[in-house]
CSV table of C-alpha atoms in Angstrom, one decimal:
chain,number,residue,atom,x,y,z
A,17,UNK,CA,2.1,16.8,-1.2
A,18,UNK,CA,4.1,13.9,-2.7
A,19,UNK,CA,3.2,12.6,-6.1
A,20,UNK,CA,4.5,9.2,-7.4
A,21,UNK,CA,4.2,8.3,-11.0
A,22,UNK,CA,4.8,4.7,-12.1
A,23,UNK,CA,5.4,3.2,-15.6
A,24,UNK,CA,4.5,1.1,-17.4
A,25,UNK,CA,1.0,0.2,-16.2
A,26,UNK,CA,1.3,-3.3,-17.8
A,27,UNK,CA,4.4,-5.3,-18.7
A,28,UNK,CA,4.7,-8.7,-20.4
A,29,UNK,CA,8.0,-10.4,-20.3
A,30,UNK,CA,9.2,-13.8,-21.6
A,31,UNK,CA,10.2,-16.2,-18.8
A,32,UNK,CA,13.9,-15.8,-18.1
A,33,UNK,CA,14.1,-12.3,-19.4
A,34,UNK,CA,14.5,-9.2,-17.2
A,35,UNK,CA,11.7,-6.7,-16.2
A,36,UNK,CA,12.2,-3.1,-15.3
A,37,UNK,CA,9.6,-0.9,-13.6
A,38,UNK,CA,10.2,2.9,-13.2
A,39,UNK,CA,8.9,5.4,-10.7
A,40,UNK,CA,9.4,9.2,-10.3
A,41,UNK,CA,8.6,11.2,-7.2
A,42,UNK,CA,8.1,14.9,-6.7
A,43,UNK,CA,9.0,15.7,-3.1
A,44,UNK,CA,12.8,16.0,-2.7
A,45,UNK,CA,12.3,15.5,1.1
A,46,UNK,CA,11.2,11.9,0.5
A,47,UNK,CA,14.0,9.5,1.7
A,48,UNK,CA,12.4,6.0,1.8
A,49,UNK,CA,11.3,4.1,-1.3
A,50,UNK,CA,9.7,0.6,-0.8
A,51,UNK,CA,8.4,-1.8,-3.4
A,52,UNK,CA,5.3,-3.9,-2.8
A,53,UNK,CA,4.1,-7.0,-4.7
A,54,UNK,CA,0.5,-8.0,-4.8
A,55,UNK,CA,-0.4,-11.4,-6.1
A,56,UNK,CA,-3.9,-12.0,-7.4
A,57,UNK,CA,-6.4,-12.0,-4.5
A,58,UNK,CA,-3.7,-11.4,-1.9
A,59,UNK,CA,-2.5,-8.5,0.2
A,60,UNK,CA,0.4,-6.3,-0.9
A,61,UNK,CA,3.7,-7.4,0.6
A,62,UNK,CA,7.0,-5.6,0.9
A,63,UNK,CA,9.7,-7.1,-1.4
A,64,UNK,CA,12.5,-4.6,-1.2
A,65,UNK,CA,13.2,-1.0,-0.1
A,66,UNK,CA,15.9,1.6,-0.4
A,67,UNK,CA,16.8,4.7,1.5
A,68,UNK,CA,18.1,7.9,0.0
A,69,UNK,CA,21.7,7.4,1.3
A,70,UNK,CA,22.1,4.3,-1.0
A,71,UNK,CA,22.1,4.2,-4.8
A,72,UNK,CA,21.4,0.5,-5.3
A,73,UNK,CA,20.2,-2.5,-3.3
A,74,UNK,CA,20.0,-6.1,-4.3
A,75,UNK,CA,18.2,-9.2,-3.0
A,76,UNK,CA,18.7,-12.3,-5.1
A,77,UNK,CA,16.9,-11.7,-8.4
A,78,UNK,CA,15.5,-8.3,-7.5
A,79,UNK,CA,17.3,-4.9,-7.3
A,80,UNK,CA,16.3,-1.4,-6.8
A,81,UNK,CA,18.2,1.7,-8.0
A,82,UNK,CA,17.7,5.3,-6.9
A,83,UNK,CA,18.7,8.5,-8.6
A,84,UNK,CA,18.1,11.3,-6.1
A,85,UNK,CA,19.1,14.1,-8.4
A,86,UNK,CA,16.5,13.0,-11.0
A,87,UNK,CA,14.0,11.9,-8.4
A,88,UNK,CA,13.4,8.5,-9.9
A,89,UNK,CA,13.9,4.9,-8.8
A,90,UNK,CA,13.5,1.6,-10.5
A,91,UNK,CA,12.8,-2.1,-9.8
A,92,UNK,CA,14.8,-4.7,-11.7
A,93,UNK,CA,13.8,-8.3,-11.8
A,94,UNK,CA,16.2,-10.7,-13.5
A,95,UNK,CA,15.7,-14.3,-14.7
A,96,UNK,CA,11.9,-13.8,-14.4
A,97,UNK,CA,9.8,-16.8,-13.3
A,98,UNK,CA,6.0,-17.5,-13.5
A,99,UNK,CA,5.7,-16.7,-9.8
A,100,UNK,CA,6.9,-13.1,-10.5
A,101,UNK,CA,3.5,-12.4,-12.2
A,102,UNK,CA,1.8,-9.9,-9.9
A,103,UNK,CA,1.0,-6.2,-9.5
A,104,UNK,CA,4.0,-4.2,-8.3
A,105,UNK,CA,3.6,-0.9,-6.5
A,106,UNK,CA,6.4,1.6,-5.8
A,107,UNK,CA,6.0,4.1,-2.9
A,108,UNK,CA,7.7,7.0,-1.3
A,109,UNK,CA,7.8,8.6,2.2
A,110,UNK,CA,9.7,11.1,4.2
A,111,UNK,CA,10.4,8.6,7.0
A,112,UNK,CA,10.2,4.9,6.9
A,113,UNK,CA,7.5,4.5,9.5
A,114,UNK,CA,5.3,7.3,8.2
A,115,UNK,CA,2.6,7.5,5.5
A,116,UNK,CA,3.4,6.1,2.1
A,117,UNK,CA,2.4,7.6,-1.2
A,118,UNK,CA,2.0,4.8,-3.7
A,119,UNK,CA,2.3,4.7,-7.5
A,120,UNK,CA,-0.6,3.4,-9.6
A,121,UNK,CA,0.9,-0.1,-10.0
A,122,UNK,CA,2.4,-2.2,-12.8
A,123,UNK,CA,0.8,-5.5,-13.8
A,124,UNK,CA,3.7,-7.8,-14.7
A,125,UNK,CA,2.9,-10.9,-16.7
A,126,UNK,CA,5.5,-13.6,-17.2
A,127,UNK,CA,5.0,-15.5,-20.4
A,128,UNK,CA,6.1,-19.2,-20.1
B,14,UNK,CA,3.5,-14.0,13.3
B,15,UNK,CA,2.3,-10.6,12.4
B,16,UNK,CA,-1.4,-10.3,12.0
B,17,UNK,CA,-3.7,-7.6,10.7
B,18,UNK,CA,-7.3,-8.6,10.4
B,19,UNK,CA,-10.3,-6.9,8.9
B,20,UNK,CA,-13.9,-7.5,9.9
B,21,UNK,CA,-15.3,-8.6,6.6
B,22,UNK,CA,-13.9,-9.8,3.2
B,23,UNK,CA,-17.0,-8.8,1.3
B,24,UNK,CA,-19.7,-6.3,2.2
B,25,UNK,CA,-22.8,-5.1,0.3
B,26,UNK,CA,-24.5,-1.9,1.5
B,27,UNK,CA,-27.1,0.4,0.2
B,28,UNK,CA,-26.7,4.1,-0.7
B,29,UNK,CA,-27.0,6.3,2.4
B,30,UNK,CA,-26.2,3.6,4.9
B,31,UNK,CA,-23.6,4.1,7.6
B,32,UNK,CA,-20.8,1.6,7.2
B,33,UNK,CA,-18.1,0.5,9.6
B,34,UNK,CA,-15.0,-1.2,8.5
B,35,UNK,CA,-12.9,-2.6,11.4
B,36,UNK,CA,-9.2,-3.4,11.5
B,37,UNK,CA,-7.3,-5.0,14.3
B,38,UNK,CA,-3.6,-5.6,14.6
B,39,UNK,CA,-1.7,-7.7,17.1
B,40,UNK,CA,1.7,-6.1,16.7
B,41,UNK,CA,1.4,-3.4,19.4
B,42,UNK,CA,2.4,-0.7,16.9
B,43,UNK,CA,1.2,2.8,16.9
B,44,UNK,CA,1.0,3.5,13.2
B,45,UNK,CA,-2.1,2.4,11.3
B,46,UNK,CA,-3.4,3.3,7.9
B,47,UNK,CA,-6.6,3.0,5.7
B,48,UNK,CA,-6.3,2.8,1.9
B,49,UNK,CA,-8.7,2.2,-0.9
B,50,UNK,CA,-7.5,0.3,-4.0
B,51,UNK,CA,-9.1,0.9,-7.4
B,52,UNK,CA,-7.9,-0.4,-10.8
B,53,UNK,CA,-5.5,2.0,-12.4
B,54,UNK,CA,-5.4,4.3,-9.3
B,55,UNK,CA,-3.2,2.2,-7.1
B,56,UNK,CA,-3.4,2.5,-3.3
B,57,UNK,CA,-4.7,5.8,-2.1
B,58,UNK,CA,-4.4,6.9,1.6
B,59,UNK,CA,-7.7,7.8,3.2
B,60,UNK,CA,-6.7,8.3,6.9
B,61,UNK,CA,-3.9,7.3,9.2
B,62,UNK,CA,-3.2,7.3,12.9
B,63,UNK,CA,0.1,7.4,14.8
B,64,UNK,CA,-1.5,6.9,18.3
B,65,UNK,CA,-4.6,6.3,20.2
B,66,UNK,CA,-7.2,9.1,19.8
B,67,UNK,CA,-5.0,10.6,17.0
B,68,UNK,CA,-6.0,10.7,13.4
B,69,UNK,CA,-4.7,12.5,10.3
B,70,UNK,CA,-6.3,13.0,6.9
B,71,UNK,CA,-4.7,11.3,4.0
B,72,UNK,CA,-5.0,12.1,0.3
B,73,UNK,CA,-8.7,11.3,-0.1
B,74,UNK,CA,-10.5,11.7,3.2
B,75,UNK,CA,-13.8,13.2,1.9
B,76,UNK,CA,-16.8,11.1,2.8
B,77,UNK,CA,-14.9,9.1,5.4
B,78,UNK,CA,-14.0,9.3,9.1
B,79,UNK,CA,-12.0,7.1,11.5
B,80,UNK,CA,-11.9,6.1,15.1
B,81,UNK,CA,-8.9,4.9,17.1
B,82,UNK,CA,-10.1,4.3,20.7
B,83,UNK,CA,-7.6,1.4,21.3
B,84,UNK,CA,-4.1,0.9,20.1
B,85,UNK,CA,-4.9,-2.3,18.3
B,86,UNK,CA,-8.1,-1.2,16.6
B,87,UNK,CA,-8.6,1.4,13.8
B,88,UNK,CA,-12.0,1.8,12.3
B,89,UNK,CA,-13.0,3.4,9.0
B,90,UNK,CA,-16.5,4.9,8.9
B,91,UNK,CA,-18.5,5.8,5.8
B,92,UNK,CA,-21.1,8.2,7.2
B,93,UNK,CA,-23.5,7.9,4.2
B,94,UNK,CA,-22.3,5.4,1.7
B,95,UNK,CA,-22.4,6.4,-1.9
B,96,UNK,CA,-21.9,4.3,-5.1
B,97,UNK,CA,-18.5,5.9,-5.8
B,98,UNK,CA,-17.2,4.4,-2.5
B,99,UNK,CA,-17.5,0.9,-4.0
B,100,UNK,CA,-13.9,-0.3,-3.7
B,101,UNK,CA,-11.4,-2.6,-2.1
B,102,UNK,CA,-10.4,-1.2,1.4
B,103,UNK,CA,-7.1,-2.2,2.9
B,104,UNK,CA,-5.9,-1.5,6.4
B,105,UNK,CA,-2.2,-1.6,7.3
B,106,UNK,CA,-0.1,-1.4,10.4
B,107,UNK,CA,3.6,-0.5,10.5
B,108,UNK,CA,5.7,-3.3,11.8
B,109,UNK,CA,8.9,-1.5,12.6
B,110,UNK,CA,11.1,-4.6,12.0
B,111,UNK,CA,11.2,-5.2,9.1
B,112,UNK,CA,10.3,-1.7,8.1
B,113,UNK,CA,7.0,-2.7,6.5
B,114,UNK,CA,3.4,-1.7,6.3
B,115,UNK,CA,1.7,-5.0,6.9
B,116,UNK,CA,-1.6,-5.1,5.1
B,117,UNK,CA,-4.8,-6.8,6.1
B,118,UNK,CA,-6.7,-9.1,3.6
B,119,UNK,CA,-8.9,-6.3,2.5
B,120,UNK,CA,-12.7,-5.7,2.4
B,121,UNK,CA,-14.4,-5.5,-0.9
B,122,UNK,CA,-17.3,-3.1,-0.4
B,123,UNK,CA,-20.1,-2.7,-2.9
B,124,UNK,CA,-22.6,0.1,-2.5
B,125,UNK,CA,-25.8,-0.3,-4.5
């Protein structure tokens, strides 16, 4: 089955700096890669996703890049703010509406 | 507004008890999922269902079963609770538009 690895497990970034979280996947048939954000005590929520026919996608301060050949994808957050502090999960699936395999999560802390 | 609800936020059960965790969605979607969340392990898929009466094992189904008698309701059953099933349990339903697994608030289960 699919295996998703995520690094780093914790990340501390000065407010205003950029943060990058990286994930690798094992199954070359995977074609949908979402990122979820979980704030303390809250449910995970989708923040951005990318499909395998696209190399990069941006939404304001967040962007995701995908390298199909290397089987890795990354989340980039620019101009970080205190409200970006959360746990971020990457995931992969063979089809957008099917089961997801999640990474182990990255706890991002923004230092004021 | 999309809604996924879970029967309890906190639950304490004794070893050997049969435990039912209920999840209800109001989105009229077929796809529903049960995950458990443990620190450092991320979100791991226990069972999922793509339709009424249908169920599929996820990555860690041992010790669990599920029931999907109605489209809106997906129940997770611990036949004989054990201490290693102490965890946060999250139910999710796939929304379609946006392409998101919408999570419930979670049930923190403690087995003593």
